[in-house]
CSV table of N, CA and C in Angstrom, one decimal:
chain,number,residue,atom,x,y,z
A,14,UNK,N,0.8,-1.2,0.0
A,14,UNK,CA,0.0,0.0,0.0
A,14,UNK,C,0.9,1.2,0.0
A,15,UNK,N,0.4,1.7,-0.7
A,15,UNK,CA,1.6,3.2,-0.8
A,15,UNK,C,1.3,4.6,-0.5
A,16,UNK,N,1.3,5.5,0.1
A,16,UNK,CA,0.8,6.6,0.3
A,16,UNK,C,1.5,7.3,-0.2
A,17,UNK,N,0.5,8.3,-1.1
A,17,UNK,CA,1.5,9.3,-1.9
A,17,UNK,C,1.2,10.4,-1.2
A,18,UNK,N,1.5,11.6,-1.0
A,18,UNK,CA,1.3,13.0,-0.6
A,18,UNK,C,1.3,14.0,-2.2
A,19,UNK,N,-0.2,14.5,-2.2
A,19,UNK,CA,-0.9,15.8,-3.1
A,19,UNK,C,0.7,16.6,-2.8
A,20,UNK,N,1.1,17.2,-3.8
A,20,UNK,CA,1.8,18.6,-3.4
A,20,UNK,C,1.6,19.6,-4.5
A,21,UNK,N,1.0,20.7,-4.0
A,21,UNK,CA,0.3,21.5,-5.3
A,21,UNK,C,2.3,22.9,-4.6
A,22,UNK,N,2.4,22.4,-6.6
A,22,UNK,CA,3.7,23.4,-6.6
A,22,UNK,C,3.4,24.5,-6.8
A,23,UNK,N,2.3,24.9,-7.8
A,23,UNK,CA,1.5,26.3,-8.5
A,23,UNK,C,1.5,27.0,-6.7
A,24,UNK,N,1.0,26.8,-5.9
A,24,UNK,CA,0.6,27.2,-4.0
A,24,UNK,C,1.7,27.4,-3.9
A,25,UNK,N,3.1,26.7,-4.0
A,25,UNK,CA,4.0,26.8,-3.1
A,25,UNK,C,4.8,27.8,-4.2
A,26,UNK,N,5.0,27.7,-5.3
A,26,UNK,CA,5.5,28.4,-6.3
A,26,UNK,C,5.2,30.1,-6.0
A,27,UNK,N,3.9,29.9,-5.8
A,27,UNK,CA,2.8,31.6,-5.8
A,27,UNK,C,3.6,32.0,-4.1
A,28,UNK,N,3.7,31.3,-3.6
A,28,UNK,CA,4.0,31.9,-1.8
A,28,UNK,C,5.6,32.5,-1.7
A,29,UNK,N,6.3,31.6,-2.8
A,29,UNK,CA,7.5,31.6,-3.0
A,29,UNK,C,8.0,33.2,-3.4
A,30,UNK,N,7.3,33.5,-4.6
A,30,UNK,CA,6.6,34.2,-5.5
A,30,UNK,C,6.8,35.8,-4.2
A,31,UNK,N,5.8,35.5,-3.5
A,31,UNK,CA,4.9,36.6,-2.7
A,31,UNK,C,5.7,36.7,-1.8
A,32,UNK,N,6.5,36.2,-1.2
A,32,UNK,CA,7.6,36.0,-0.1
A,32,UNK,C,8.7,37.4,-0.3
A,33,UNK,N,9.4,36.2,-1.7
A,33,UNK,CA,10.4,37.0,-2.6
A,33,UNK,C,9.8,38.8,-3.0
A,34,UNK,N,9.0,38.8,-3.4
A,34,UNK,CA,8.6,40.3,-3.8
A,34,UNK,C,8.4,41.0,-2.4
A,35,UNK,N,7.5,40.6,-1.4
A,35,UNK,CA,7.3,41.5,-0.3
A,35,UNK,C,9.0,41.3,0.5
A,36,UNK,N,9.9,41.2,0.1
A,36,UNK,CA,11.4,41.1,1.1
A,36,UNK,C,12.2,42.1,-0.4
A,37,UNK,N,11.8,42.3,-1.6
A,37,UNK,CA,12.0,43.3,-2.4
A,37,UNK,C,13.3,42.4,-2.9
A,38,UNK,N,13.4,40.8,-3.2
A,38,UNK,CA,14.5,40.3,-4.0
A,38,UNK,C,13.8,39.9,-5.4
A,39,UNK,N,14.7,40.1,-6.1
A,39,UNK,CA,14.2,39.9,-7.6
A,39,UNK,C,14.8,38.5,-8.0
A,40,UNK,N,14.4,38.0,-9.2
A,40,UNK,CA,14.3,36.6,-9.6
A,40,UNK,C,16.0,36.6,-9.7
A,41,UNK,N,16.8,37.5,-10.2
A,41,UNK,CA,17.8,37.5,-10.7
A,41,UNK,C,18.8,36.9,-9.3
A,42,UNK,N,18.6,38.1,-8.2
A,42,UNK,CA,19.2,37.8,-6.8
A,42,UNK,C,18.9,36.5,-6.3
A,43,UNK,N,17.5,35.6,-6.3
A,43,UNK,CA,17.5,34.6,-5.5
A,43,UNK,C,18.2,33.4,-6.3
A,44,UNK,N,18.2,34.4,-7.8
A,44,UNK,CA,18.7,32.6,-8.7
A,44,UNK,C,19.9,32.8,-8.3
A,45,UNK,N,21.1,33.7,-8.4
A,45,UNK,CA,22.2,34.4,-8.0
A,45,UNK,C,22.6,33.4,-6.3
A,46,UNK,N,22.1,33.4,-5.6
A,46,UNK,CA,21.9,33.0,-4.4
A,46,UNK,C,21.7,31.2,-4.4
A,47,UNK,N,21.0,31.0,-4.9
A,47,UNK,CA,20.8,29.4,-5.4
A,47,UNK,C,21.7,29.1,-6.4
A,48,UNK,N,21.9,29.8,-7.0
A,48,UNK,CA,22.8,29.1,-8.1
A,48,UNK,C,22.6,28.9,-8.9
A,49,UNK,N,21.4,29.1,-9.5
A,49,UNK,CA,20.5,28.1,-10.6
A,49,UNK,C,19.9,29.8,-11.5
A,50,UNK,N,19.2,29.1,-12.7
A,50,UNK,CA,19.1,29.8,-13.2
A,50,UNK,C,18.3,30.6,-12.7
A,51,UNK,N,17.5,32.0,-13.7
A,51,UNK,CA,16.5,32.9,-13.6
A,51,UNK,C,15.4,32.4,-13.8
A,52,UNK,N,15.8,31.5,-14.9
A,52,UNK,CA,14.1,30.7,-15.9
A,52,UNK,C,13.9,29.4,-14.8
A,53,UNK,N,14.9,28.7,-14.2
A,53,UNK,CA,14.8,28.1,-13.1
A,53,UNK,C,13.6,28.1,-12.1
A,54,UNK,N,14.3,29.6,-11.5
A,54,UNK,CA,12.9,30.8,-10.1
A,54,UNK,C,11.6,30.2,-10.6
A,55,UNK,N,12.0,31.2,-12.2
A,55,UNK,CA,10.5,31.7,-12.8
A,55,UNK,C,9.5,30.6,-12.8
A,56,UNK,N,10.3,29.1,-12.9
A,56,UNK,CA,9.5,28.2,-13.6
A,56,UNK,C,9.0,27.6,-11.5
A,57,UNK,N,9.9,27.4,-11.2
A,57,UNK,CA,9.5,27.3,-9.7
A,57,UNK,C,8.2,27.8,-9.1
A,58,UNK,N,8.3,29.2,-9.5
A,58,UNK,CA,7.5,30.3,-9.2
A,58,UNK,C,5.9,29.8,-9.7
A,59,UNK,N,6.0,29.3,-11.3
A,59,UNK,CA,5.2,29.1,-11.6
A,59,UNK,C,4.2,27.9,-11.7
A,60,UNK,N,4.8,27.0,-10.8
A,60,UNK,CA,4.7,25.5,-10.9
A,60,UNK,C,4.9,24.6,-11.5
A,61,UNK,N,5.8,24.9,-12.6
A,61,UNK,CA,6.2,24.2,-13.2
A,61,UNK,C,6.9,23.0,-12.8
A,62,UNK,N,8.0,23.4,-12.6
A,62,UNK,CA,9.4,22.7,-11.9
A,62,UNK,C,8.7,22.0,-10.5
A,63,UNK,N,8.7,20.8,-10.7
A,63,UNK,CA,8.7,20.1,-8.7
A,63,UNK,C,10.4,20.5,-8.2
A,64,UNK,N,9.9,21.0,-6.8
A,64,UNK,CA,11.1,21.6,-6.5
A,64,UNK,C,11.3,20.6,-5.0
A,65,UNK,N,12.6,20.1,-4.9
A,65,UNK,CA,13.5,19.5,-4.0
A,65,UNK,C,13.3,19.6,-2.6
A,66,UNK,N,13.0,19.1,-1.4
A,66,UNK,CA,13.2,19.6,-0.2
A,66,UNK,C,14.3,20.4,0.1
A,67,UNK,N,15.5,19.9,0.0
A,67,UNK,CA,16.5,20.9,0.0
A,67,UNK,C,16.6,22.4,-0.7
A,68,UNK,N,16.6,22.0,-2.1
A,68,UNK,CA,16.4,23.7,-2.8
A,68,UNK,C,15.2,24.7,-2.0
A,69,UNK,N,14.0,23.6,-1.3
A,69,UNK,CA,12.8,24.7,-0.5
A,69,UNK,C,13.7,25.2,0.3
A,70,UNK,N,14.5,24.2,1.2
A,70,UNK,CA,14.9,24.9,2.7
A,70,UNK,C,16.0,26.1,2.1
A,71,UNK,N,16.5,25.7,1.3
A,71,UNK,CA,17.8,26.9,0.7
A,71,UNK,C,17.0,28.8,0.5
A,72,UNK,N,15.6,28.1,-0.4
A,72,UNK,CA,15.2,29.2,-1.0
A,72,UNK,C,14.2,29.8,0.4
A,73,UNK,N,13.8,28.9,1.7
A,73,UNK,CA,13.4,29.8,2.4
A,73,UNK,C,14.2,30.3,3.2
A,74,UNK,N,15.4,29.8,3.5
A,74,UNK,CA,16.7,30.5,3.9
A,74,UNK,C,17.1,32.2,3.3
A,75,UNK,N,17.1,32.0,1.7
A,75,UNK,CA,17.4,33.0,1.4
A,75,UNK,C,16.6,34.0,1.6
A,76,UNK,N,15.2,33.7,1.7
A,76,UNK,CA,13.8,34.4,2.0
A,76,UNK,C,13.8,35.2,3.4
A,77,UNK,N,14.2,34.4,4.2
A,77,UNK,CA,14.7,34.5,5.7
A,77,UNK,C,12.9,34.1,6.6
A,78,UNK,N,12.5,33.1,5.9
A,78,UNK,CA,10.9,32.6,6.6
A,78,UNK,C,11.1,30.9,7.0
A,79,UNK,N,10.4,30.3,7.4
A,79,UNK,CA,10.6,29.3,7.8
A,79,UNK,C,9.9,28.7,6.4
A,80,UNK,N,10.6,27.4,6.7
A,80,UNK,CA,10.4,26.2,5.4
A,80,UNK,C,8.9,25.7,5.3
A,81,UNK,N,8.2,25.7,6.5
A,81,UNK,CA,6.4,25.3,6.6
A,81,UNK,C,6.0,26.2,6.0
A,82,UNK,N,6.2,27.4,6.1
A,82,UNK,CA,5.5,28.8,6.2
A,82,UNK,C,5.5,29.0,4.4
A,83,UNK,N,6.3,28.0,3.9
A,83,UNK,CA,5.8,27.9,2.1
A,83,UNK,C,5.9,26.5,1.6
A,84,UNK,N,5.0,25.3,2.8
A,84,UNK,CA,4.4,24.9,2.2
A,84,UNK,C,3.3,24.5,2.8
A,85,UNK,N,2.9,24.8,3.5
A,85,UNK,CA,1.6,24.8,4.8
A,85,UNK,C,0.5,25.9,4.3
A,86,UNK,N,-0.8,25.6,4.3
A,86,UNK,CA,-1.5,26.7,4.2
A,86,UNK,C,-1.8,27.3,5.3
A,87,UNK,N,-1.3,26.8,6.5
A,87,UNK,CA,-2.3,27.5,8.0
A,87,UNK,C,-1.2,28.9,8.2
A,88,UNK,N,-0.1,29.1,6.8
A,88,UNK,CA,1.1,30.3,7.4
A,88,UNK,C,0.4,31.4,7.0
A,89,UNK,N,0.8,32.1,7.9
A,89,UNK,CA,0.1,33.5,7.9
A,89,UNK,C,0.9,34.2,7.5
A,90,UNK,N,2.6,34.3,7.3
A,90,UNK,CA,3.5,34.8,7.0
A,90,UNK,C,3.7,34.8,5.2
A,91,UNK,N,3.5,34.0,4.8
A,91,UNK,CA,3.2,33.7,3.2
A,91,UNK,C,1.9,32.9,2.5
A,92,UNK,N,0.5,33.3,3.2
A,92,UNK,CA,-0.2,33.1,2.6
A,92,UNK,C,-1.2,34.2,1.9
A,93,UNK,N,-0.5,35.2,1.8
A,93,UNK,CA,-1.1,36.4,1.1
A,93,UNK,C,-1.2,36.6,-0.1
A,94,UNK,N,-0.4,35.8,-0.8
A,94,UNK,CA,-0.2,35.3,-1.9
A,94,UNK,C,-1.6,35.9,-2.8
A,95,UNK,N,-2.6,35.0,-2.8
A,95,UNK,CA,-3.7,35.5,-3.1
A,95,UNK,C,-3.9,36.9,-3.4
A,96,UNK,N,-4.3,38.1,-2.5
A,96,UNK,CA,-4.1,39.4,-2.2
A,96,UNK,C,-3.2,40.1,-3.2
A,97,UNK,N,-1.9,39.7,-3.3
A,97,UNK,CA,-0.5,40.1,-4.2
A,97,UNK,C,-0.8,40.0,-5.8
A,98,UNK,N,-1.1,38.9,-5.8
A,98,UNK,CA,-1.8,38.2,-7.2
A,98,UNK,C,-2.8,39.6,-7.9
A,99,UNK,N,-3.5,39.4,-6.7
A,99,UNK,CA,-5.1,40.3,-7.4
A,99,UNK,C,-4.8,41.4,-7.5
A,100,UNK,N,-3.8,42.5,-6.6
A,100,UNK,CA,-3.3,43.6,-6.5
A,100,UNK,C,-2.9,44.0,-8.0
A,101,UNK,N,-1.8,43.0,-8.5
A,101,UNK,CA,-1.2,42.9,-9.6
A,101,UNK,C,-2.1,43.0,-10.6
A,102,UNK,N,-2.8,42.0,-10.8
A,102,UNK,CA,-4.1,41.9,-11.6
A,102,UNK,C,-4.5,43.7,-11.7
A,103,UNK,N,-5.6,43.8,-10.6
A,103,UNK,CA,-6.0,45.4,-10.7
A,103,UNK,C,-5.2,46.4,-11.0
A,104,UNK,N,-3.9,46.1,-11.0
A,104,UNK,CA,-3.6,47.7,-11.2
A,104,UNK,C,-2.9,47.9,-12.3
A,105,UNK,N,-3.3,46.3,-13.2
A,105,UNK,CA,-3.4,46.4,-14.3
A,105,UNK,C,-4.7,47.2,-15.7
A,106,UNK,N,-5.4,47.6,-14.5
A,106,UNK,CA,-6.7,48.2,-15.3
A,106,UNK,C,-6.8,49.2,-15.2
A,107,UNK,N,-7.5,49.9,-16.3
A,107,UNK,CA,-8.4,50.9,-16.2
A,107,UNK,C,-8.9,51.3,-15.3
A,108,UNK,N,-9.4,52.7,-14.9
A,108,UNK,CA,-10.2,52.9,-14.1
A,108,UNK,C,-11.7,52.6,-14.2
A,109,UNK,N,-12.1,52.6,-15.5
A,109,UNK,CA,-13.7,52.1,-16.0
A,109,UNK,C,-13.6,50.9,-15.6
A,110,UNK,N,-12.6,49.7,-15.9
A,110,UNK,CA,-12.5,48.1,-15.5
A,110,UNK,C,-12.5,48.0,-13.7
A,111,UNK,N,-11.5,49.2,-13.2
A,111,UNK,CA,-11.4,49.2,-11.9
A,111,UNK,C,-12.9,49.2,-11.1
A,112,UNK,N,-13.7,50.1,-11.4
A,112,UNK,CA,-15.3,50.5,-11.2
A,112,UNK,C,-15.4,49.3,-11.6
A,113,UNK,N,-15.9,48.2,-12.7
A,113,UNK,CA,-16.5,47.7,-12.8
A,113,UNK,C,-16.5,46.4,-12.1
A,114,UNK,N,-15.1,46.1,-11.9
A,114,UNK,CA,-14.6,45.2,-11.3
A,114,UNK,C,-15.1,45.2,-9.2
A,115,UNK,N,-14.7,46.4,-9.1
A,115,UNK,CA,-15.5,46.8,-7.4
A,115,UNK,C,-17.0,46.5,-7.6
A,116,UNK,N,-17.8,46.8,-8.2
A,116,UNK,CA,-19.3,46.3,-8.4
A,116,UNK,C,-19.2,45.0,-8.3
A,117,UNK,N,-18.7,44.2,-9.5
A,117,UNK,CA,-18.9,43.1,-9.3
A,117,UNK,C,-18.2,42.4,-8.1
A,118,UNK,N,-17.1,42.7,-7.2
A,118,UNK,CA,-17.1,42.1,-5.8
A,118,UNK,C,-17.9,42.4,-5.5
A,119,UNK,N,-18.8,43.6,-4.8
A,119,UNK,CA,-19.4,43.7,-4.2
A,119,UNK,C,-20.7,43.0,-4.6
A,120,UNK,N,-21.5,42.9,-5.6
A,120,UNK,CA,-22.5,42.2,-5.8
A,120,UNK,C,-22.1,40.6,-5.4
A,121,UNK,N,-20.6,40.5,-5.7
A,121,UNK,CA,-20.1,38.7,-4.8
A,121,UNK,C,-20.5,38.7,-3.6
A,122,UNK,N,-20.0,39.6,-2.7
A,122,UNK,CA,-20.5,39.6,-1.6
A,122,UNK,C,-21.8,39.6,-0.8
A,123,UNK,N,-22.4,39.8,-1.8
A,123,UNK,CA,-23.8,39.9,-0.9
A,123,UNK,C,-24.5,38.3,-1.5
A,124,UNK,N,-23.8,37.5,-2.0
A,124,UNK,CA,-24.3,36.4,-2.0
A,124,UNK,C,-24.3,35.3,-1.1
């Protein structure tokens, strides 16, 4: 009988992601730091790449967060991810898309 363990990389990629930006390191410094490439991060970042227990503990080293804290969902420390995402998203828009976009939360919310 074999037990496998789910590991959603796109989660831990996005925390990784949101860690690195709110501590203001760029893809270039943490690959720099790892050793590995840029497209390396990026693809990490993006879930592509299954990433190593070791390369985690290095890259939350570099981060300066604990190693749970990106890949646990109960972390409060890098689970904002979400929030960062959407930020990014919005302030890609318009202000007419901005309006329209606040309506439509708010009409989410009232459901």
């Amino acid at each position: 009988m074999s037990s496998q363990m789910n590991v959603d990389y796109k989660l831990i990629g996005a925390r990784i992601k949101s860690v690195r930006k709110s501590r203001g390191i760029t893809q270039g410094v943490l690959a720099e730091r790892l050793e590995v490439s840029i497209g390396y991060v990026s693809q990490v970042e993006r879930g592509i790449t299954k990433i190593s227990l070791d390369l985690l503990g290095e890259i939350a080293s570099v981060l300066g967060c604990d190693i749970s804290s990106l890949i646990t969902e109960s972390s409060v420390k890098c689970d904002n991810y979400i929030a960062n995402e959407l930020t990014e998203e919005i302030n890609k828009l318009d202000s007419k898309k901005r309006a329209l976009l606040l309506s439509f939360i708010r009409l989410l919310s009232e459901l």
